[in-house]
Coordinates of N, CA and C in Angstrom, one line a residue:
Chain A
D1296 N 1.1 -1.3 0.3 CA 0.0 0.0 -0.7 C 1.0 1.2 0.2
A1297 N 0.4 2.4 -1.2 CA 1.2 2.9 -0.8 C 1.3 4.2 0.0
G1298 N 0.4 4.3 0.7 CA -0.5 5.2 1.7 C -0.4 6.5 0.8
V1299 N -1.4 7.1 2.1 CA -1.6 8.3 1.6 C -0.6 9.3 0.5
I1300 N -1.0 9.8 -0.6 CA 0.1 10.5 -1.3 C -0.8 11.9 -1.7
Q1301 N 0.1 12.9 -1.2 CA -0.3 14.2 -1.3 C 1.0 14.9 -2.4
S1302 N 0.7 15.9 -3.0 CA 1.4 16.6 -4.2 C 0.9 18.1 -4.3
P1303 N 1.6 19.1 -4.6 CA 3.1 18.4 -4.2 C 4.0 18.5 -3.5
R1304 N 5.0 18.6 -3.0 CA 5.7 18.6 -1.1 C 6.1 19.8 -0.9
H1305 N 5.8 20.8 -2.1 CA 6.5 22.1 -1.4 C 6.3 23.2 -2.4
E1306 N 5.2 24.0 -1.6 CA 5.1 24.8 -2.5 C 5.2 26.3 -2.5
V1307 N 6.4 27.0 -3.6 CA 6.5 28.4 -3.1 C 5.9 29.1 -4.1
T1308 N 4.6 31.0 -3.2 CA 4.0 31.3 -4.5 C 3.7 32.6 -4.0
E1309 N 3.6 33.3 -4.6 CA 3.3 34.9 -4.5 C 2.3 35.2 -4.0
M1310 N 1.9 36.3 -2.8 CA 0.8 36.6 -2.8 C -0.5 37.0 -3.6
G1311 N -1.6 36.5 -3.9 CA -2.9 36.7 -4.8 C -2.8 35.8 -5.8
Q1312 N -1.9 34.5 -5.9 CA -2.0 33.1 -6.0 C -2.9 32.6 -6.1
E1313 N -2.9 31.7 -6.7 CA -4.1 30.4 -6.8 C -3.4 29.7 -5.9
V1314 N -3.7 28.8 -5.2 CA -2.8 27.2 -4.9 C -3.5 26.2 -4.8
T1315 N -3.1 24.9 -5.6 CA -4.4 23.7 -5.0 C -3.1 22.9 -4.6
L1316 N -4.1 21.9 -4.0 CA -3.6 21.0 -2.9 C -4.2 20.0 -3.3
R1317 N -2.9 18.6 -3.2 CA -3.3 17.3 -3.8 C -3.8 16.6 -3.3
C1318 N -4.6 15.0 -3.2 CA -4.4 14.5 -1.9 C -4.9 12.7 -2.5
K1319 N -4.2 11.5 -2.7 CA -4.9 10.3 -3.0 C -5.2 9.6 -1.3
P1320 N -6.5 9.1 -1.2 CA -6.2 8.7 0.3 C -5.6 6.9 0.0
I1321 N -5.5 6.3 0.9 CA -5.3 5.3 1.1 C -6.6 4.1 0.2
S1322 N -6.7 3.6 -0.7 CA -7.2 2.6 -1.5 C -8.4 1.7 -0.4
G1323 N -9.8 2.0 -0.3 CA -10.8 1.5 0.1 C -10.7 2.2 1.9
H1324 N -10.0 3.5 1.7 CA -10.8 4.5 3.2 C -12.4 5.1 2.5
N1325 N -12.6 5.5 3.1 CA -13.7 6.0 2.9 C -13.9 7.8 3.7
S1326 N -13.3 8.2 4.4 CA -12.8 9.6 4.9 C -11.7 10.2 4.7
L1327 N -11.9 11.1 4.9 CA -10.2 12.0 4.0 C -10.3 13.6 5.0
F1328 N -9.5 13.3 5.2 CA -9.0 14.8 6.6 C -8.2 15.9 5.7
W1329 N -8.2 17.4 6.2 CA -7.4 18.0 5.6 C -7.3 18.9 7.0
Y1330 N -5.5 19.1 6.7 CA -5.7 19.8 8.5 C -3.8 20.9 7.7
R1331 N -4.4 21.9 8.5 CA -2.9 22.9 8.5 C -2.5 22.3 10.2
Q1332 N -0.8 22.6 9.5 CA -0.1 22.5 11.5 C 0.4 24.0 10.9
T1333 N 0.3 24.8 12.5 CA 1.7 25.9 12.2 C 2.1 25.9 13.5
M1334 N 3.2 26.1 13.5 CA 3.7 26.7 14.9 C 3.2 27.3 16.2
M1335 N 2.5 28.3 15.5 CA 1.3 29.1 16.3 C 0.4 28.0 17.0
R1336 N -0.6 27.4 16.4 CA -1.9 27.1 16.2 C -2.0 25.7 16.9
G1337 N -0.2 25.3 16.1 CA -0.5 23.9 15.8 C -1.3 23.0 14.9
L1338 N -2.1 21.4 15.2 CA -2.6 20.4 14.3 C -4.3 21.1 14.3
E1339 N -4.5 21.7 13.1 CA -5.6 21.9 12.9 C -6.7 21.3 11.8
L1340 N -7.6 20.8 11.9 CA -8.9 20.4 11.6 C -9.3 21.5 10.4
L1341 N -9.2 21.5 8.9 CA -10.1 22.2 8.3 C -11.6 21.9 7.7
I1342 N -11.6 20.5 7.3 CA -12.7 20.4 7.0 C -12.4 18.6 6.7
Y1343 N -13.9 18.0 6.4 CA -13.7 16.5 6.1 C -14.6 15.8 5.6
F1344 N -14.4 14.7 5.0 CA -15.3 14.2 4.1 C -15.4 13.0 4.0
N1345 N -16.6 11.8 4.3 CA -17.0 11.3 4.6 C -17.7 10.3 3.3
N1346 N -17.5 9.8 2.5 CA -18.3 8.7 1.3 C -18.1 9.8 0.7
N1347 N -17.2 10.9 0.3 CA -16.8 11.8 -0.5 C -17.8 13.1 -0.6
V1348 N -18.6 13.3 0.7 CA -19.0 14.1 0.8 C -18.7 14.9 2.5
P1349 N -18.9 16.7 2.0 CA -18.5 17.5 3.3 C -19.1 17.4 4.7
I1350 N -18.7 16.5 5.6 CA -19.4 16.4 6.6 C -19.0 18.1 7.4
D1351 N -18.0 18.2 7.9 CA -17.4 19.2 8.8 C -16.5 20.3 8.4
D1352 N -16.9 21.2 7.3 CA -15.7 22.2 7.3 C -15.7 23.7 8.6
S1353 N -15.8 23.2 9.7 CA -16.2 24.7 10.6 C -14.5 25.4 10.6
G1354 N -13.6 24.1 10.1 CA -12.2 24.6 10.6 C -11.7 25.4 8.8
M1355 N -12.2 25.5 8.3 CA -12.0 26.3 6.7 C -12.0 28.0 7.1
P1356 N -10.9 28.6 7.1 CA -10.5 30.2 7.8 C -11.3 31.1 7.7
E1357 N -11.4 30.9 6.0 CA -12.1 31.5 5.9 C -12.6 31.6 3.5
D1358 N -13.1 32.4 3.1 CA -13.7 32.1 2.0 C -12.7 31.9 0.8
R1359 N -11.2 32.1 1.1 CA -10.6 32.0 0.5 C -10.0 29.8 0.2
F1360 N -10.3 29.7 1.1 CA -10.1 28.4 1.1 C -11.8 27.5 0.5
S1361 N -11.6 26.1 -0.4 CA -12.5 25.9 -0.7 C -11.5 24.4 -0.9
A1362 N -12.2 23.4 -0.7 CA -11.7 22.0 -1.1 C -13.1 20.8 -1.5
K1363 N -12.9 19.6 -2.4 CA -13.8 18.6 -2.6 C -13.3 17.6 -2.8
M1364 N -14.0 16.8 -3.3 CA -13.6 15.5 -3.1 C -14.3 14.9 -4.4
P1365 N -14.1 15.1 -5.4 CA -15.2 14.6 -6.3 C -15.3 12.6 -6.5
N1366 N -14.3 12.0 -6.4 CA -14.4 10.9 -6.0 C -13.3 10.2 -5.0
A1367 N -13.7 8.9 -4.6 CA -13.4 8.4 -3.4 C -11.5 8.5 -3.0
S1368 N -11.2 9.0 -4.3 CA -9.6 8.4 -4.8 C -8.9 9.7 -5.2
F1369 N -9.3 11.0 -4.4 CA -8.5 12.3 -5.2 C -9.6 13.2 -4.4
S1370 N -8.7 14.5 -3.5 CA -9.3 15.6 -2.9 C -8.2 16.6 -3.3
T1371 N -8.8 17.8 -3.6 CA -8.5 19.0 -3.8 C -8.7 20.0 -2.9
L1372 N -7.7 20.7 -2.3 CA -7.9 21.9 -1.4 C -7.0 23.7 -1.9
K1373 N -8.5 24.2 -2.1 CA -8.0 25.5 -2.6 C -7.6 26.4 -2.3
I1374 N -6.7 27.2 -1.8 CA -7.0 29.0 -1.7 C -6.7 29.8 -2.2
Q1375 N -7.4 30.5 -2.9 CA -7.6 31.8 -4.2 C -8.0 33.1 -3.5
P1376 N -6.9 34.1 -3.2 CA -6.2 34.5 -3.6 C -5.5 34.1 -1.7
S1377 N -4.4 33.8 -2.8 CA -3.0 32.9 -1.3 C -2.6 34.2 -0.8
E1378 N -2.5 34.4 1.1 CA -2.0 35.2 1.8 C -0.4 34.7 2.2
P1379 N 0.1 35.4 2.8 CA 1.6 35.0 3.7 C 1.3 34.2 5.2
R1380 N 0.0 34.8 5.1 CA -1.0 33.7 7.3 C -0.9 32.6 6.0
D1381 N -1.1 32.3 5.3 CA -1.5 31.0 5.0 C -0.4 29.9 4.9
S1382 N 0.7 30.3 5.3 CA 2.2 29.3 4.8 C 2.2 29.0 6.2
A1383 N 2.1 26.9 6.0 CA 2.1 26.4 6.8 C 2.5 24.9 6.2
V1384 N 2.4 24.2 7.0 CA 2.2 22.8 6.1 C 1.1 22.3 6.3
Y1385 N 0.8 21.9 5.1 CA -0.6 21.2 4.7 C -0.9 19.6 4.4
F1386 N -1.9 18.5 6.1 CA -1.5 17.6 5.2 C -2.6 17.1 5.4
C1387 N -3.1 15.9 4.5 CA -4.5 15.1 4.5 C -4.0 13.6 5.4
A1388 N -4.9 13.2 5.5 CA -5.3 12.4 6.3 C -6.2 11.7 5.8
S1389 N -6.6 9.8 5.8 CA -7.5 9.0 5.5 C -7.5 7.8 6.3
S1390 N -8.8 8.0 6.7 CA -9.2 6.4 7.5 C -10.7 5.4 6.7
H1391 N -10.6 4.7 7.6 CA -11.2 3.4 7.1 C -13.1 4.1 8.4
S1392 N -13.6 4.7 8.0 CA -14.8 5.2 8.9 C -15.7 4.5 9.3
G1393 N -16.4 4.1 10.4 CA -17.7 3.5 10.8 C -17.5 1.9 10.9
T1394 N -15.9 1.6 11.6 CA -15.5 0.2 12.0 C -14.6 0.9 13.2
N1395 N -14.1 -0.6 13.2 CA -13.8 -0.2 15.0 C -11.7 -0.4 14.2
T1396 N -11.2 -0.2 13.2 CA -10.2 0.1 12.6 C -9.9 1.3 12.1
D1397 N -10.8 3.0 12.9 CA -10.9 4.2 12.4 C -9.5 5.0 12.1
T1398 N -8.3 3.8 12.4 CA -7.1 4.7 12.7 C -7.0 6.0 11.3
Q1399 N -6.5 7.3 11.6 CA -6.3 8.4 10.4 C -4.4 8.1 9.8
Y1400 N -4.4 7.9 8.7 CA -3.3 8.1 8.1 C -3.0 9.0 7.5
F1401 N -1.8 9.9 7.6 CA -1.6 11.2 7.4 C -0.3 10.4 6.0
G1402 N -0.8 12.3 5.4 CA 0.2 11.4 3.8 C 1.7 12.4 4.1
P1403 N 2.3 13.0 3.9 CA 3.7 13.6 3.9 C 3.6 14.9 4.3
G1404 N 2.7 15.5 3.4 CA 2.5 16.9 3.7 C 2.8 17.5 2.5
T1405 N 1.8 18.7 2.8 CA 2.5 19.9 1.5 C 3.2 21.0 2.3
R1406 N 4.2 21.7 2.0 CA 4.7 23.0 2.9 C 4.7 24.4 1.9
L1407 N 3.8 25.1 2.5 CA 3.3 26.0 1.3 C 3.8 27.1 2.0
T1408 N 5.0 28.2 1.2 CA 5.7 29.3 1.7 C 4.5 30.0 0.5
V1409 N 4.0 31.0 0.8 CA 3.9 32.4 0.4 C 4.2 33.8 0.6
L1410 N 4.7 34.4 -0.3 CA 5.7 35.1 -0.1 C 5.0 36.5 -0.4
Chain B
G185 N -18.5 20.9 21.8 CA -17.5 20.4 21.5 C -16.3 19.9 22.5
E186 N -16.3 19.0 21.7 CA -14.5 18.0 21.9 C -13.4 18.5 22.2
N187 N -12.6 19.3 23.6 CA -11.4 19.9 23.6 C -10.5 19.3 24.0
V188 N -9.6 19.4 24.0 CA -8.1 17.7 24.3 C -7.4 19.6 25.0
E189 N -6.7 18.7 26.0 CA -5.5 19.6 26.9 C -3.9 18.6 26.7
Q190 N -3.2 19.0 27.0 CA -2.3 17.7 27.1 C -0.4 18.7 27.5
H191 N -0.5 18.0 28.5 CA 0.6 19.0 29.5 C 1.6 17.2 29.6
P192 N 3.3 18.0 29.3 CA 3.5 19.7 29.3 C 3.5 19.8 27.9
S193 N 4.5 21.1 28.3 CA 4.0 21.0 26.6 C 5.8 20.8 26.3
T194 N 7.1 20.7 27.1 CA 8.3 20.3 26.7 C 8.6 19.3 27.8
L195 N 9.0 18.4 27.5 CA 9.4 17.5 28.2 C 10.9 17.1 28.0
S196 N 11.9 17.1 29.1 CA 13.6 16.9 28.6 C 13.6 16.1 29.5
V197 N 13.9 14.6 29.4 CA 14.6 13.2 30.3 C 15.9 13.0 29.5
Q198 N 17.3 12.1 31.0 CA 18.1 11.6 30.2 C 17.3 10.2 29.7
E199 N 18.9 9.7 29.2 CA 18.7 8.7 27.9 C 18.5 7.5 29.1
G200 N 17.1 6.5 28.8 CA 17.0 5.8 30.2 C 15.7 5.7 31.0
D201 N 15.6 6.9 31.3 CA 14.8 7.3 32.3 C 13.4 7.1 31.3
S202 N 12.4 7.5 32.1 CA 10.7 7.7 32.0 C 10.1 8.6 31.6
A203 N 9.2 8.5 30.5 CA 8.7 10.1 30.2 C 6.7 9.9 30.4
V204 N 6.3 10.7 31.4 CA 4.7 10.6 30.9 C 4.6 11.8 30.8
I205 N 3.0 11.7 29.6 CA 2.4 12.9 28.8 C 1.1 12.9 29.3
K206 N 0.5 13.5 29.8 CA -0.8 13.6 30.0 C -2.0 14.3 29.2
C207 N -2.7 14.1 28.9 CA -3.8 14.5 28.3 C -5.3 14.3 28.7
T208 N -6.1 15.3 29.3 CA -7.6 15.5 29.2 C -8.6 15.7 28.1
Y209 N -9.6 15.3 28.4 CA -10.9 15.7 27.6 C -11.9 16.1 28.1
S210 N -13.2 17.1 27.4 CA -13.8 17.2 27.2 C -15.5 16.5 27.4
D211 N -15.9 15.8 26.6 CA -16.7 15.1 26.3 C -16.4 13.7 26.7
S212 N -17.6 13.4 27.7 CA -18.1 12.1 28.1 C -18.3 10.9 26.9
A213 N -18.4 11.4 25.8 CA -18.7 10.3 25.1 C -17.5 10.1 23.9
S214 N -16.5 10.7 24.6 CA -15.4 10.3 23.2 C -15.3 9.0 23.6
N215 N -14.7 7.9 23.0 CA -14.5 6.5 22.6 C -13.0 6.1 22.3
Y216 N -12.3 7.1 21.5 CA -11.0 6.5 20.9 C -9.7 7.7 21.1
F217 N -8.7 7.0 21.8 CA -7.7 7.8 21.6 C -6.4 7.6 21.4
P218 N -5.8 8.2 20.1 CA -4.7 8.0 19.4 C -3.4 8.7 20.1
W219 N -2.4 8.2 20.1 CA -1.5 8.9 20.1 C -0.1 9.1 18.8
Y220 N 0.5 10.1 18.5 CA 0.7 10.1 17.5 C 2.2 11.0 17.7
K221 N 3.0 9.9 16.9 CA 4.4 10.9 17.0 C 5.0 11.9 15.5
Q222 N 5.4 13.0 15.4 CA 5.7 13.8 14.2 C 6.9 13.6 14.7
E223 N 8.3 13.3 13.8 CA 9.5 13.8 14.0 C 9.6 14.9 13.4
L224 N 11.0 15.9 13.2 CA 11.1 16.9 12.9 C 10.8 17.0 11.3
G225 N 9.8 17.8 10.7 CA 9.8 17.9 9.1 C 8.8 16.7 8.4
K226 N 8.7 15.7 9.5 CA 8.1 14.4 8.7 C 6.4 14.0 9.2
R227 N 5.4 13.3 8.9 CA 4.0 13.3 9.1 C 3.7 12.7 10.7
P228 N 2.8 13.5 11.0 CA 2.4 12.8 12.6 C 1.9 10.8 12.0
Q229 N 2.6 10.0 12.9 CA 2.6 8.8 12.6 C 2.2 7.8 13.7
L230 N 1.1 7.4 14.1 CA 0.1 6.3 15.0 C 1.4 6.0 15.5
I231 N 1.5 5.9 17.1 CA 2.2 5.2 17.8 C 1.5 3.9 18.4
I232 N 0.3 4.2 19.0 CA -0.5 3.5 20.2 C -2.0 4.1 20.1
D233 N -2.8 3.4 20.7 CA -4.3 4.1 20.7 C -4.9 3.1 21.8
I234 N -5.7 3.7 22.4 CA -6.9 2.9 23.3 C -8.4 3.2 23.2
R235 N -9.1 2.6 23.4 CA -10.6 2.8 23.2 C -11.1 2.7 24.8
S236 N -12.5 3.3 24.6 CA -13.3 3.4 26.3 C -13.1 2.2 26.9
N237 N -13.6 1.0 26.1 CA -13.5 -0.5 27.1 C -12.6 -0.6 27.5
V238 N -11.3 0.2 27.3 CA -9.9 -0.4 27.7 C -9.4 0.2 28.8
G239 N -8.9 -0.1 29.9 CA -7.9 0.7 30.8 C -6.5 1.4 30.3
E240 N -5.8 -0.3 30.4 CA -4.1 0.4 29.4 C -4.2 -0.9 28.4
K241 N -3.1 -0.4 27.8 CA -2.5 -0.9 26.7 C -1.0 -0.2 26.6
K242 N -0.7 -2.1 25.3 CA 0.6 -1.8 26.2 C 1.4 -2.7 24.9
D243 N 2.4 -1.3 24.3 CA 3.0 -2.6 23.0 C 4.7 -1.8 23.5
Q244 N 5.5 -2.9 24.2 CA 7.0 -2.7 24.5 C 7.1 -1.2 25.0
R245 N 8.0 -0.8 24.5 CA 8.5 0.2 25.4 C 7.2 1.9 26.3
I246 N 6.5 1.2 25.4 CA 5.1 2.2 25.0 C 4.0 2.1 25.8
A247 N 3.2 2.7 26.5 CA 1.9 2.2 27.4 C 0.9 3.0 27.2
V248 N -0.2 3.4 27.2 CA -1.1 4.3 27.2 C -2.2 3.7 28.8
T249 N -2.8 4.7 29.1 CA -3.4 4.4 30.5 C -4.8 5.1 30.0
L250 N -6.4 5.0 30.6 CA -6.9 5.5 30.4 C -8.1 5.6 31.4
N251 N -8.1 7.0 32.2 CA -9.3 6.9 33.2 C -10.9 7.7 32.9
K252 N -11.8 7.0 32.2 CA -13.0 7.9 31.7 C -13.6 8.5 33.2
T253 N -13.1 7.9 34.3 CA -13.9 8.6 34.9 C -13.8 10.1 35.2
A254 N -12.0 10.5 35.4 CA -11.6 11.6 35.3 C -11.3 12.6 34.1
K255 N -11.9 11.5 32.6 CA -11.3 11.8 31.3 C -10.3 12.6 31.4
H256 N -9.2 11.7 31.3 CA -7.8 11.8 31.2 C -6.9 10.5 30.7
F257 N -5.8 10.9 30.4 CA -5.6 9.5 29.5 C -3.8 10.2 29.2
S258 N -2.5 8.8 29.5 CA -1.5 9.3 29.4 C -0.6 8.1 29.0
L259 N 0.4 8.8 28.7 CA 1.8 8.1 27.7 C 2.6 8.0 28.3
H260 N 3.2 7.2 28.3 CA 4.7 6.1 29.5 C 5.5 5.9 28.0
I261 N 6.5 5.8 28.3 CA 7.6 5.5 27.6 C 8.4 5.6 28.7
T262 N 8.9 4.2 28.7 CA 10.1 3.6 29.7 C 11.1 3.5 28.6
E263 N 12.1 3.4 29.8 CA 13.5 3.2 28.8 C 14.4 4.4 27.5
T264 N 13.9 4.8 27.6 CA 13.9 6.5 26.4 C 15.1 6.4 26.1
Q265 N 14.8 6.2 24.6 CA 16.3 6.4 23.8 C 16.2 7.7 23.0
P266 N 17.7 8.4 22.3 CA 17.3 9.6 21.7 C 16.9 9.4 20.7
E267 N 16.0 8.2 19.3 CA 15.2 8.6 19.2 C 13.8 8.5 19.5
D268 N 13.6 8.3 20.5 CA 11.9 8.7 21.2 C 12.1 10.5 20.5
S269 N 13.3 10.7 20.7 CA 12.9 12.0 20.8 C 12.0 13.2 19.4
A270 N 10.6 13.6 20.1 CA 10.1 13.5 18.6 C 8.8 14.9 19.8
V271 N 7.6 15.0 18.5 CA 6.8 16.3 19.2 C 5.6 14.7 19.4
Y272 N 5.1 14.5 20.4 CA 3.9 13.6 20.7 C 2.2 14.8 20.6
F273 N 1.4 14.3 20.1 CA 0.4 14.4 20.2 C -1.0 13.4 20.1
C274 N -1.2 13.8 21.4 CA -2.8 12.7 22.2 C -3.9 14.0 21.6
A275 N -4.9 12.7 20.9 CA -6.1 13.0 20.2 C -7.6 12.4 21.2
A276 N -8.6 12.9 21.0 CA -9.3 12.3 21.0 C -11.2 12.0 20.0
Q277 N -11.5 11.2 19.8 CA -13.0 10.9 18.7 C -14.4 10.7 19.6
G278 N -14.7 11.5 18.9 CA -16.5 11.6 20.0 C -17.2 10.6 19.2
R279 N -18.2 9.7 19.7 CA -19.1 8.2 19.6 C -19.8 8.6 18.4
D280 N -20.4 9.8 18.0 CA -21.0 9.9 16.9 C -20.8 9.9 16.1
S281 N -21.8 10.4 14.6 CA -21.8 10.4 13.2 C -20.2 10.9 13.2
S282 N -19.3 11.7 14.3 CA -18.1 12.3 13.8 C -16.9 11.5 13.7
Y283 N -16.5 11.8 12.6 CA -14.9 10.9 13.1 C -14.0 11.4 12.4
K284 N -14.0 12.6 13.2 CA -12.7 13.4 13.2 C -12.1 13.4 14.6
L285 N -10.8 13.5 14.8 CA -10.3 14.0 15.9 C -10.0 15.3 16.3
I286 N -9.9 15.0 18.0 CA -9.4 16.5 18.6 C -8.2 16.7 18.8
F287 N -6.7 17.4 18.5 CA -6.0 16.6 19.0 C -6.0 17.9 19.6
G288 N -4.8 17.2 20.7 CA -4.1 17.8 21.8 C -2.6 18.6 21.5
S289 N -2.5 19.9 22.2 CA -1.1 21.0 21.4 C 0.2 20.3 21.4
G290 N 0.2 19.2 21.6 CA 1.7 18.6 21.7 C 2.5 18.6 22.9
T291 N 3.6 17.8 22.5 CA 4.5 17.2 23.8 C 5.7 17.4 23.1
R292 N 7.1 18.0 23.0 CA 7.9 18.3 22.9 C 8.9 17.6 23.3
L293 N 9.5 16.6 23.3 CA 9.6 15.1 23.8 C 11.8 15.7 23.8
L294 N 12.6 15.7 24.7 CA 13.5 15.6 24.0 C 14.4 14.9 24.8
V295 N 15.5 13.7 24.5 CA 15.8 12.4 25.0 C 17.4 12.6 25.4
R296 N 18.0 13.3 26.4 CA 19.2 13.5 26.6 C 20.0 12.3 26.3
P297 N 21.0 12.0 25.3 CA 22.2 10.9 26.1 C 23.2 11.3 26.8

């Protein structure tokens, strides 16, 4: 199993540009989570999907952030327009929820720097 | 909603000593409590977890205890080694239809050789 796959691993962009982060969950997992990690705020849940449906997006900081999951094997997190304060590591995680083995497995993360 | 507090924020121990990290949670309905280890520049990785029907779980040098009455759970690492140095996160998951984890703020563990 390849685990959760994220791309790109690093992204450097200028303020105002659109950024798209991508995630491929572990095959067979039905829940997908997007987290943001910073020194100041720790590990924050932004949004999560169950069976491709967004369940809770209360962690999405503002309208500049949007996420989609068009199918069971792909999700995107988009920031438009990006701002320097969006600089962080963004993790995607997946799990097989609804069973007794709902452990979340994290991807390697995308380190985003907005100049 | 659930709230998880973690202490201490930093912990320094001598190699071979034990380390204990404690977490408290607010939602008595929470029933799943994983612990993640995150090395510098890496992803959080699950090291051990416990469910509410169990009071203690052990895996080699790592153990987790759960006190449902007091709503707290702890991570115990014995015979610490320099490679145990990392940030450790506790988390709690509710029993409702939400599968999200609420994470503690993390503990930076330093094991001095």
